[in-house]
């Protein structure tokens, strides 16, 4: 029995780390209390039904479950806002509203092994319930700005609005599936792929604005640009609202720290108005998330307009040393994939005007500074490129769509470089009927997540077996009925008497960008992307 380790995603915090965390906590608490927010504490465990009822699309897997004596399923709270909405809707008297509430307590989520993600997160957050409109949003946003500023400078908060996408997509009149595809491409800032999906709707009014959404991030000029793109009333109301909010925030002294990202299209069945995220130099992911969620309290029996935010205190504490951060002051670190894509990626860098002589000469070196530029290159295995970019230790990466599909993660997939082209396919022995009979098909693959997602979409239940290489052997040795694998020239299949049964997805090399870097180093990153795109044309 192992009794010295802690569950995945949890950790002990000793002396100096605890001191630093508590110092941040005190600063944020004091700020919120000064602004009139009052603390409440909710149980660490709630009935599973509370969260299911609040958000039926929430993934079950992230919830850590237990049962009470009566066998009812309980979960460690995966978020703080739902329990607070439950309390406010069911226990507050009418005269308590508008209610300024704050909390400082942990959320617990089950995380995947070995990703380095924290599953136990100490959050300080504020909720303003029972009031709507510009003043209310200004109140909650000012609390967010003050809370971050109490710890250090060098943070940015970006604003978006749920009404933009909702208005545009409903006027486009597409199926739910296509709408979700479009939303995901906007969320991932996949400019080119979004253009392809939207192409059939070129003559629709919403086309231009939807297509531009992922690129509409930056300063106030973004709102003016957006206004020129659409007459959609819901979207235009959102632009006007954001403009007014931005004006009010600037007046309140927060102008330098505000950004706009009209491509914020996350959790749209939850947010109903303004949405915001905070970033700090040194933290790879958002350290603050929030927005207006006017529909949540109604699920607990009382219609209450509400807005709020949560800050990840540990991430904020760790980012604080980088507080002197300024755009353009640092290097851009790019992770490149070793092996399959390496030669073509290096050729692209050369074409784009970078001096890569050191990378070309044989050595065991892993980090390279490109002479005469602000770029540093690291070479890594494909999956590690994603890990480094996701954690923010690399700003950007070049990696195959195959690895992106298998590993997933939070980053922007900004450019399809168009080389390293191949495809995922289902293949088996010539003439074999994979889906025939009553037997559950056995699928061998190096890419179990891709295979599972593909068959799930087709509503076919399969058994997947992970194979590390030369997957083609598995059907030949009768371990599996078929494989899901990369097909490039098709010669491996041909030479072994196998054939493609079905296409799964096309693959090529992509440029991925860390979420915080995309915002905090926008100009540098756009310059590098521009140079790479020009290199492609040469
Ligand atoms: C990939 C893939 C196929 C082969 C397809 O394997 O898994 O086996 O390439 O290429 P083709 O269609 O041009 O024949 P890889 O070379 O990465 O080796 P591995 O399977 O041993 O990992």
Coordinates of C-alpha atoms and ligand atoms in Angstrom, one line a residue:
X1 CA 0.0 0.0 0.0
X2 CA 1.3 3.4 -0.9
X3 CA 0.7 5.8 2.0
X4 CA 3.2 8.5 1.2
X5 CA 1.8 10.0 -2.0
X6 CA -1.3 12.2 -2.5
X7 CA -4.0 11.7 -5.2
X8 CA -3.3 13.0 -8.8
X9 CA -3.7 16.8 -9.0
X10 CA -3.2 17.4 -5.3
X11 CA -0.1 18.5 -3.4
X12 CA 1.3 19.5 -0.1
X13 CA 2.2 23.1 0.3
X14 CA 5.0 23.8 2.8
X15 CA 6.3 26.8 4.6
X16 CA 7.4 29.5 2.1
X17 CA 4.9 28.4 -0.5
X18 CA 2.1 28.5 2.1
X19 CA 3.3 31.9 3.3
X20 CA 3.3 33.3 -0.3
X21 CA -0.2 31.9 -0.9
X22 CA -1.6 33.3 2.3
X23 CA -0.1 36.7 1.5
X24 CA -1.9 36.7 -1.9
X25 CA -5.1 35.5 -0.2
X26 CA -5.0 38.3 2.4
X27 CA -4.5 41.0 -0.2
X28 CA -7.4 39.7 -2.4
X29 CA -9.7 39.2 0.6
X30 CA -9.0 42.7 2.0
X31 CA -9.7 44.2 -1.5
X32 CA -13.0 42.5 -1.8
X33 CA -14.1 43.3 1.8
X34 CA -13.2 46.9 1.2
X35 CA -15.5 46.9 -1.8
X36 CA -18.4 45.6 0.4
X37 CA -18.3 41.9 -0.5
X38 CA -19.1 39.6 2.4
X39 CA -17.8 36.1 2.8
X40 CA -19.8 32.9 2.8
X41 CA -18.7 29.3 3.1
X42 CA -20.5 26.4 1.5
X43 CA -20.0 22.6 2.1
X44 CA -17.0 21.0 0.4
X45 CA -19.4 18.2 -0.7
X46 CA -22.8 18.7 -2.3
X47 CA -25.4 16.4 -3.9
X48 CA -24.4 15.4 -7.5
X49 CA -27.9 16.6 -8.6
X50 CA -27.1 20.2 -7.7
X51 CA -24.4 20.4 -10.4
X52 CA -26.2 18.2 -12.9
X53 CA -29.3 20.3 -12.6
X54 CA -27.3 23.6 -12.9
X55 CA -25.4 22.5 -15.9
X56 CA -26.6 19.2 -17.6
X57 CA -23.7 19.4 -20.1
X58 CA -21.0 19.4 -17.4
X59 CA -18.7 16.5 -17.8
X60 CA -19.3 13.8 -15.2
X61 CA -15.7 12.7 -15.2
X62 CA -14.3 15.8 -13.6
X63 CA -16.5 15.3 -10.5
X64 CA -15.0 13.4 -7.6
X65 CA -17.8 11.3 -6.1
X66 CA -18.8 9.8 -2.8
X67 CA -22.0 8.5 -1.4
X68 CA -23.7 9.4 1.9
X69 CA -25.2 6.9 4.3
X70 CA -28.4 6.7 2.3
X71 CA -26.5 5.9 -0.9
X72 CA -27.2 9.4 -2.5
X73 CA -24.4 10.4 -4.8
X74 CA -22.4 13.4 -3.5
X75 CA -19.5 15.3 -5.3
X76 CA -16.7 17.4 -4.1
X77 CA -17.7 20.8 -5.4
X78 CA -16.2 21.2 -8.9
X79 CA -17.0 24.9 -8.9
X80 CA -17.9 27.5 -6.3
X81 CA -20.6 29.5 -8.2
X82 CA -23.2 26.8 -8.4
X83 CA -23.4 26.2 -4.6
X84 CA -23.5 30.0 -4.1
X85 CA -26.3 30.3 -6.6
X86 CA -28.1 27.5 -4.7
X87 CA -27.7 29.3 -1.4
X88 CA -28.6 32.8 -2.7
X89 CA -31.7 31.5 -4.5
X90 CA -33.0 29.3 -1.7
X91 CA -31.9 31.0 1.5
X92 CA -31.5 34.7 1.1
X93 CA -34.4 37.0 2.1
X94 CA -35.6 39.5 -0.6
X95 CA -34.0 42.4 1.2
X96 CA -30.6 40.8 0.9
X97 CA -30.4 41.8 -2.8
X98 CA -28.4 43.1 -4.5
X99 CA -26.0 40.8 -2.6
X100 CA -22.2 41.2 -2.7
X101 CA -20.8 37.8 -1.9
X102 CA -17.3 36.5 -1.8
X103 CA -15.7 33.2 -1.0
X104 CA -12.3 31.7 -0.5
X105 CA -12.5 27.9 -0.8
X106 CA -11.2 25.0 -2.8
X107 CA -12.8 23.3 -5.8
X108 CA -11.9 19.7 -6.4
X109 CA -11.8 18.1 -9.8
X110 CA -10.6 14.8 -11.1
X111 CA -7.7 15.4 -13.5
X112 CA -5.9 13.2 -16.0
X113 CA -2.7 11.5 -14.9
X114 CA 0.6 13.0 -15.6
X115 CA -0.6 16.3 -17.1
X116 CA 0.6 18.5 -14.2
X117 CA -2.9 20.0 -13.9
X118 CA -4.1 20.9 -10.4
X119 CA -7.3 19.1 -9.4
X120 CA -7.5 20.9 -6.0
X121 CA -7.7 24.7 -6.6
X122 CA -8.0 27.3 -4.0
X123 CA -10.2 30.0 -5.4
X124 CA -11.2 33.5 -4.2
X125 CA -14.1 34.7 -6.1
X126 CA -16.9 37.3 -5.9
X127 CA -20.5 37.1 -7.0
X128 CA -22.9 40.1 -7.3
X129 CA -26.4 38.8 -7.3
X130 CA -29.8 40.3 -7.8
X131 CA -28.7 43.2 -10.1
X132 CA -28.1 43.7 -13.8
X133 CA -26.7 46.3 -16.2
X134 CA -23.7 48.4 -16.7
X135 CA -23.2 49.5 -13.1
X136 CA -23.4 46.0 -11.8
X137 CA -20.9 44.7 -14.4
X138 CA -18.6 47.7 -13.5
X139 CA -18.9 46.8 -9.8
X140 CA -17.9 43.1 -10.3
X141 CA -15.2 43.9 -12.9
X142 CA -13.7 46.7 -10.7
X143 CA -13.5 44.1 -7.9
X144 CA -11.7 41.8 -10.3
X145 CA -9.2 44.5 -11.4
X146 CA -8.6 45.7 -7.8
X147 CA -8.1 42.1 -6.6
X148 CA -5.4 41.4 -9.2
X149 CA -3.8 44.8 -8.7
X150 CA -3.6 44.1 -5.0
X151 CA -1.0 41.4 -5.8
X152 CA 1.0 43.1 -8.5
X153 CA 1.0 44.8 -11.8
X154 CA 1.4 43.1 -15.2
X155 CA -1.9 41.5 -15.6
X156 CA -4.5 41.9 -18.3
X157 CA -8.2 41.3 -18.3
X158 CA -10.0 40.6 -21.6
X159 CA -13.6 41.2 -22.2
X160 CA -16.0 39.3 -24.5
X161 CA -19.7 39.0 -24.7
X162 CA -21.9 35.9 -25.1
X163 CA -24.5 37.8 -27.2
X164 CA -22.1 38.1 -30.2
X165 CA -21.8 34.5 -31.1
X166 CA -25.4 33.7 -30.1
X167 CA -26.8 36.5 -32.3
X168 CA -24.6 35.7 -35.3
X169 CA -25.0 31.9 -35.2
X170 CA -28.8 32.0 -34.8
X171 CA -29.1 34.3 -37.9
X172 CA -26.8 31.9 -39.9
X173 CA -29.4 29.1 -39.4
X174 CA -27.2 26.1 -39.3
X175 CA -27.6 22.7 -37.6
X176 CA -26.6 22.4 -34.0
X177 CA -23.7 20.2 -35.0
X178 CA -22.3 22.8 -37.5
X179 CA -22.9 25.6 -35.0
X180 CA -20.8 23.7 -32.4
X181 CA -18.1 23.1 -35.1
X182 CA -18.0 26.8 -35.8
X183 CA -17.9 27.6 -32.1
X184 CA -15.0 25.3 -31.5
X185 CA -13.0 26.7 -34.4
X186 CA -13.6 30.3 -33.0
X187 CA -12.6 29.1 -29.5
X188 CA -9.4 27.6 -30.8
X189 CA -8.7 30.6 -33.1
X190 CA -8.4 28.3 -36.1
X191 CA -8.7 31.0 -38.7
X192 CA -8.2 28.9 -41.8
X193 CA -10.4 26.0 -40.9
X194 CA -13.1 28.3 -39.8
X195 CA -13.0 30.0 -43.2
X196 CA -13.5 26.6 -44.9
X197 CA -16.5 25.6 -42.7
X198 CA -18.1 29.0 -43.3
X199 CA -17.5 29.1 -47.0
X200 CA -21.0 27.7 -47.9
X201 CA -22.6 30.6 -46.0
X202 CA -20.6 33.3 -47.8
X203 CA -23.8 35.1 -48.9
X204 CA -25.2 35.3 -45.4
X205 CA -25.1 38.5 -43.4
X206 CA -23.4 36.9 -40.4
X207 CA -20.6 35.4 -42.5
X208 CA -18.0 38.2 -42.3
X209 CA -18.3 38.8 -38.6
X210 CA -18.2 35.1 -37.7
X211 CA -15.2 34.5 -39.9
X212 CA -13.4 37.4 -38.3
X213 CA -14.3 36.6 -34.7
X214 CA -11.1 34.7 -33.7
X215 CA -9.0 37.5 -34.9
X216 CA -10.9 40.2 -33.2
X217 CA -8.8 40.6 -30.1
X218 CA -6.8 43.5 -28.9
X219 CA -7.6 47.1 -27.9
X220 CA -10.8 49.2 -28.4
X221 CA -10.2 49.3 -32.1
X222 CA -11.4 45.8 -32.3
X223 CA -14.9 46.9 -31.4
X224 CA -14.9 49.5 -34.2
X225 CA -13.7 46.9 -36.7
X226 CA -16.4 44.5 -35.5
X227 CA -19.1 47.1 -36.0
X228 CA -18.2 47.4 -39.6
X229 CA -18.7 43.7 -40.2
X230 CA -22.3 43.1 -39.2
X231 CA -25.7 44.6 -38.8
X232 CA -26.9 41.8 -36.6
X233 CA -28.8 43.5 -33.8
X234 CA -27.8 41.2 -31.0
X235 CA -24.1 41.3 -31.9
X236 CA -24.2 45.1 -32.3
X237 CA -25.9 45.5 -29.0
X238 CA -23.1 43.5 -27.5
X239 CA -20.4 45.7 -29.2
X240 CA -22.1 48.8 -28.0
X241 CA -22.4 47.4 -24.5
X242 CA -18.7 46.4 -24.4
X243 CA -17.8 49.9 -25.6
X244 CA -19.7 51.5 -22.8
X245 CA -18.2 49.1 -20.3
X246 CA -14.7 49.8 -21.6
X247 CA -15.3 53.5 -21.3
X248 CA -16.5 53.1 -17.7
X249 CA -13.5 50.9 -16.8
X250 CA -11.1 53.4 -18.4
X251 CA -12.7 56.2 -16.3
X252 CA -12.2 54.0 -13.2
X253 CA -8.5 53.8 -14.0
X254 CA -8.3 50.3 -15.4
X255 CA -7.9 51.3 -19.1
X256 CA -4.3 50.0 -19.4
X257 CA -5.2 46.6 -18.2
X258 CA -8.2 45.9 -20.4
X259 CA -8.3 44.0 -23.6
X260 CA -11.0 42.8 -25.9
X261 CA -11.5 39.3 -27.2
X262 CA -14.6 38.9 -29.3
X263 CA -13.7 35.3 -29.9
X264 CA -14.5 34.4 -26.3
X265 CA -17.1 31.7 -26.9
X266 CA -16.6 29.4 -24.0
X267 CA -19.4 27.8 -21.8
X268 CA -22.1 29.6 -23.7
X269 CA -24.9 27.7 -22.2
X270 CA -23.8 29.3 -18.9
X271 CA -22.8 32.9 -19.7
X272 CA -25.5 35.3 -20.8
X273 CA -23.7 38.7 -21.1
X274 CA -20.2 40.0 -20.6
X275 CA -17.5 37.4 -20.1
X276 CA -13.9 38.0 -19.0
X277 CA -10.6 36.3 -18.4
X278 CA -7.5 37.5 -16.6
X279 CA -3.9 36.7 -17.6
X280 CA -0.6 37.5 -16.0
X281 CA 2.9 37.2 -17.5
X282 CA 4.4 34.0 -16.2
X283 CA 1.1 32.0 -16.0
X284 CA 0.3 30.0 -19.0
X285 CA -3.5 29.9 -18.5
X286 CA -6.1 32.3 -17.4
X287 CA -5.8 33.1 -13.7
X288 CA -9.2 34.7 -13.5
X289 CA -12.5 33.8 -15.2
X290 CA -15.9 35.3 -14.9
X291 CA -18.9 36.8 -16.5
X292 CA -22.6 37.4 -16.3
X293 CA -24.8 34.3 -15.8
X294 CA -28.4 35.4 -15.4
X295 CA -29.9 32.0 -15.9
X296 CA -28.2 30.0 -13.1
X297 CA -30.1 31.1 -10.0
X298 CA -33.5 30.5 -11.8
X299 CA -32.5 26.8 -11.8
X300 CA -32.7 26.9 -8.0
X301 CA -36.1 28.5 -8.0
X302 CA -35.5 32.2 -8.0
X303 CA -34.7 34.4 -11.0
X304 CA -31.7 36.5 -10.1
X305 CA -29.5 38.4 -12.4
X306 CA -25.9 37.6 -11.4
X307 CA -22.3 38.1 -12.4
X308 CA -19.1 37.0 -10.8
X309 CA -15.5 35.8 -11.1
X310 CA -13.1 33.3 -9.6
X311 CA -9.3 33.7 -9.2
X312 CA -6.9 30.8 -9.0
X313 CA -4.9 31.9 -6.0
X314 CA -2.0 29.6 -6.5
X315 CA -1.6 30.5 -10.1
X316 CA -1.8 34.2 -9.2
X317 CA 0.8 33.8 -6.4
X318 CA 3.2 32.0 -8.8
X319 CA 2.7 34.6 -11.5
X320 CA 3.3 37.5 -9.1
X321 CA 7.1 37.4 -9.4
X322 CA 6.7 38.2 -13.1
X323 CA 4.7 41.2 -12.3
X324 CA 7.1 43.6 -14.1
X325 CA 6.0 42.1 -17.4
X326 CA 5.8 44.3 -20.5
X327 CA 4.8 43.4 -24.0
X328 CA 7.7 43.0 -26.3
X329 CA 10.3 42.8 -23.6
X330 CA 10.8 39.0 -23.8
X331 CA 11.7 36.3 -26.2
X332 CA 9.3 34.2 -28.2
X333 CA 10.0 30.5 -27.5
X334 CA 8.9 28.0 -30.1
X335 CA 8.7 24.3 -29.7
X336 CA 9.2 22.3 -32.8
X337 CA 8.4 18.6 -33.4
X338 CA 11.3 16.3 -33.8
X339 CA 11.2 13.5 -36.4
X340 CA 8.4 13.4 -39.1
X341 CA 7.9 17.2 -39.3
X342 CA 11.4 18.4 -38.4
X343 CA 12.9 18.7 -41.8
X344 CA 10.0 20.6 -43.3
X345 CA 9.6 22.9 -40.3
X346 CA 13.3 23.8 -40.3
X347 CA 13.1 24.5 -44.1
X348 CA 10.1 26.8 -43.4
X349 CA 12.0 28.7 -40.7
X350 CA 14.9 29.2 -43.2
X351 CA 12.5 30.3 -45.9
X352 CA 11.0 32.8 -43.4
X353 CA 14.4 34.4 -43.1
X354 CA 15.6 32.9 -39.9
X355 CA 19.3 31.8 -39.4
X356 CA 18.9 28.2 -38.4
X357 CA 22.5 27.1 -39.1
X358 CA 23.0 26.0 -35.5
X359 CA 19.9 23.8 -35.7
X360 CA 21.2 22.2 -38.9
X361 CA 24.5 21.1 -37.6
X362 CA 24.5 17.8 -35.8
X363 CA 24.5 18.2 -32.0
X364 CA 22.6 17.0 -28.9
X365 CA 21.7 20.6 -28.0
X366 CA 18.0 21.1 -27.2
X367 CA 17.6 24.9 -27.0
X368 CA 18.7 27.3 -29.7
X369 CA 18.7 31.1 -30.0
X370 CA 18.2 32.2 -33.6
X371 CA 20.9 34.8 -34.2
X372 CA 19.6 38.3 -35.0
X373 CA 16.1 37.6 -33.7
X374 CA 14.0 37.4 -30.5
X375 CA 13.3 33.7 -31.2
X376 CA 14.4 30.7 -29.2
X377 CA 13.7 27.3 -30.6
X378 CA 13.4 24.0 -28.7
X379 CA 13.1 20.6 -30.2
X380 CA 10.7 18.1 -28.6
X381 CA 8.6 15.0 -29.2
X382 CA 5.2 15.9 -30.7
X383 CA 3.1 15.3 -27.5
X384 CA 5.7 17.3 -25.5
X385 CA 5.3 20.3 -27.8
X386 CA 1.7 20.5 -26.7
X387 CA 2.6 20.1 -23.0
X388 CA 5.2 22.9 -23.2
X389 CA 2.9 25.2 -25.0
X390 CA -0.1 24.4 -22.8
X391 CA 1.9 25.2 -19.7
X392 CA 3.2 28.4 -21.2
X393 CA 6.9 27.6 -21.0
X394 CA 6.9 27.8 -24.8
X395 CA 4.8 30.5 -26.4
X396 CA 4.1 28.6 -29.6
X397 CA 4.7 25.3 -31.2
X398 CA 4.6 23.4 -34.5
X399 CA 2.9 20.0 -34.2
X400 CA 0.8 17.6 -36.2
X401 CA -3.0 17.6 -36.1
X402 CA -2.7 13.9 -35.2
X403 CA -1.1 14.7 -31.9
X404 CA -3.5 17.6 -31.3
X405 CA -6.5 15.3 -31.9
X406 CA -5.1 12.6 -29.6
X407 CA -3.9 14.7 -26.7
X408 CA -6.2 17.7 -26.8
X409 CA -5.6 20.6 -24.4
X410 CA -6.0 24.3 -24.1
X411 CA -4.2 26.3 -26.7
X412 CA -5.0 28.2 -29.9
X413 CA -4.5 26.3 -33.1
X414 CA -3.8 29.3 -35.3
X415 CA -2.3 28.2 -38.6
X416 CA -2.6 25.1 -40.8
X417 CA 0.9 25.0 -42.3
X418 CA -0.3 22.6 -45.0
X419 CA 2.8 20.3 -44.9
X420 CA 3.1 16.9 -43.2
X421 CA -0.1 16.0 -44.9
X422 CA -1.5 12.5 -44.2
X423 CA -4.8 11.2 -42.8
X424 CA -6.2 9.1 -40.0
X425 CA -8.1 6.1 -41.4
X426 CA -9.7 2.9 -40.3
X427 CA -8.0 0.0 -42.1
X428 CA -8.2 -3.8 -42.0
X429 CA -7.4 -6.9 -43.9
X430 CA -8.6 -6.8 -47.5
X431 CA -12.3 -7.9 -47.7
X432 CA -12.9 -8.1 -44.0
X433 CA -16.2 -6.8 -42.6
X434 CA -15.2 -4.9 -39.5
X435 CA -18.7 -4.1 -38.3
X436 CA -20.5 -7.3 -39.3
X437 CA -21.9 -9.8 -36.8
X438 CA -22.7 -9.4 -33.1
X439 CA -19.1 -9.1 -31.9
X440 CA -17.9 -5.7 -30.6
X441 CA -15.1 -4.7 -33.0
X442 CA -11.6 -4.6 -31.5
X443 CA -9.6 -1.7 -32.7
X444 CA -5.8 -1.5 -32.3
X445 CA -4.3 2.0 -32.4
X446 CA -1.6 4.3 -31.3
X447 CA -4.3 6.9 -31.0
X448 CA -7.0 5.6 -28.6
X449 CA -8.6 9.0 -28.0
X450 CA -9.0 9.6 -31.7
X451 CA -10.4 6.1 -32.3
X452 CA -12.9 6.3 -29.4
X453 CA -14.1 9.7 -30.4
X454 CA -14.6 8.6 -34.0
X455 CA -16.6 5.5 -33.2
X456 CA -18.6 7.3 -30.5
X457 CA -19.7 9.8 -33.1
X458 CA -20.8 6.9 -35.3
X459 CA -22.6 5.3 -32.4
X460 CA -20.6 2.1 -32.5
X461 CA -19.2 0.7 -29.3
X462 CA -15.7 -0.7 -29.8
X463 CA -12.9 -2.2 -27.7
X464 CA -9.6 -0.2 -28.2
X465 CA -6.2 -1.7 -27.6
X466 CA -3.2 0.7 -27.5
X467 CA -0.3 -0.4 -29.6
X468 CA 3.0 1.6 -29.6
X469 CA 4.1 1.1 -33.2
X470 CA 3.7 -0.8 -36.4
X471 CA 0.0 -1.1 -35.6
X472 CA -0.6 -2.9 -38.9
X473 CA 0.6 -6.0 -37.2
X474 CA -2.5 -6.2 -34.9
X475 CA -5.1 -7.3 -37.6
X476 CA -2.5 -9.5 -39.3
X477 CA -1.9 -11.4 -36.0
X478 CA -5.7 -11.4 -35.4
X479 CA -5.4 -9.3 -32.2
X480 CA -7.8 -6.7 -33.7
X481 CA -10.5 -6.5 -36.3
X482 CA -9.2 -3.2 -37.6
X483 CA -6.8 -0.3 -36.9
X484 CA -7.1 3.4 -36.6
X485 CA -3.8 4.8 -37.8
X486 CA -2.0 7.4 -39.9
X487 CA -1.9 6.7 -43.6
X488 CA 0.6 8.7 -45.6
X489 CA 1.5 7.1 -48.9
X490 CA -0.6 3.9 -48.2
X491 CA 2.4 1.7 -48.9
X492 CA 2.6 0.1 -45.4
X493 CA -1.1 -1.0 -45.8
X494 CA -0.6 -2.2 -49.3
X495 CA 2.6 -4.2 -48.6
X496 CA 0.7 -6.0 -45.7
X497 CA -2.5 -6.8 -47.5
X498 CA -4.5 -4.2 -45.7
X499 CA -6.9 -1.5 -47.0
X500 CA -8.6 1.6 -45.9
X501 CA -12.2 1.0 -44.8
X502 CA -13.1 4.6 -43.8
X503 CA -11.5 8.0 -43.5
X504 CA -11.3 9.5 -40.1
X505 CA -9.7 13.0 -40.5
X506 CA -7.1 14.8 -42.6
X507 CA -3.8 15.7 -40.8
X508 CA -1.2 18.3 -41.4
X509 CA 1.2 20.5 -39.4
X510 CA -0.3 23.2 -37.3
X511 CA 1.0 26.3 -35.4
X512 CA -0.3 26.3 -31.8
X513 CA -0.1 29.2 -29.4
X514 CA -0.3 29.4 -25.7
X515 CA -3.5 31.2 -24.5
X516 CA -1.7 33.8 -22.3
X517 CA 1.1 34.4 -24.8
X518 CA -1.5 35.1 -27.6
X519 CA -2.8 37.9 -25.5
X520 CA 0.2 39.2 -23.7
X521 CA 2.7 39.0 -26.6
X522 CA 0.1 39.5 -29.4
X523 CA 2.3 41.7 -31.6
X524 CA 5.4 39.5 -31.4
X525 CA 3.4 36.3 -32.1
X526 CA 1.5 37.8 -35.0
X527 CA 4.7 39.0 -36.5
X528 CA 6.2 35.4 -36.3
X529 CA 3.1 33.9 -37.7
X530 CA 3.2 36.5 -40.6
X531 CA 6.8 35.6 -41.2
X532 CA 6.0 31.9 -41.3
X533 CA 3.1 32.4 -43.6
X534 CA 5.3 34.4 -46.0
X535 CA 7.9 31.6 -45.8
X536 CA 5.2 29.2 -46.9
X537 CA 4.5 31.2 -50.0
X538 CA 8.2 31.3 -51.1
Ligands
LIG1 C1 3.2 5.6 -39.5 C2 1.9 4.9 -39.4 C3 2.0 3.9 -40.5 C4 2.9 4.5 -41.5 C5 2.0 5.0 -42.6 O1 4.1 4.9 -38.8 O2 1.7 4.4 -38.1 O3 2.5 2.7 -40.0 O4 3.6 5.6 -40.9 O5 2.8 5.5 -43.7 P1 2.5 5.1 -45.2 O6 1.1 5.2 -45.5 O7 3.3 6.1 -46.0 O8 3.0 3.7 -45.4 P2 5.6 5.5 -38.4 O9 6.5 5.6 -39.5 O10 5.4 6.7 -37.6 O11 6.1 4.3 -37.4 P3 5.5 3.4 -36.2 O12 4.2 2.9 -36.6 O13 6.5 2.3 -36.0 O14 5.4 4.3 -35.1

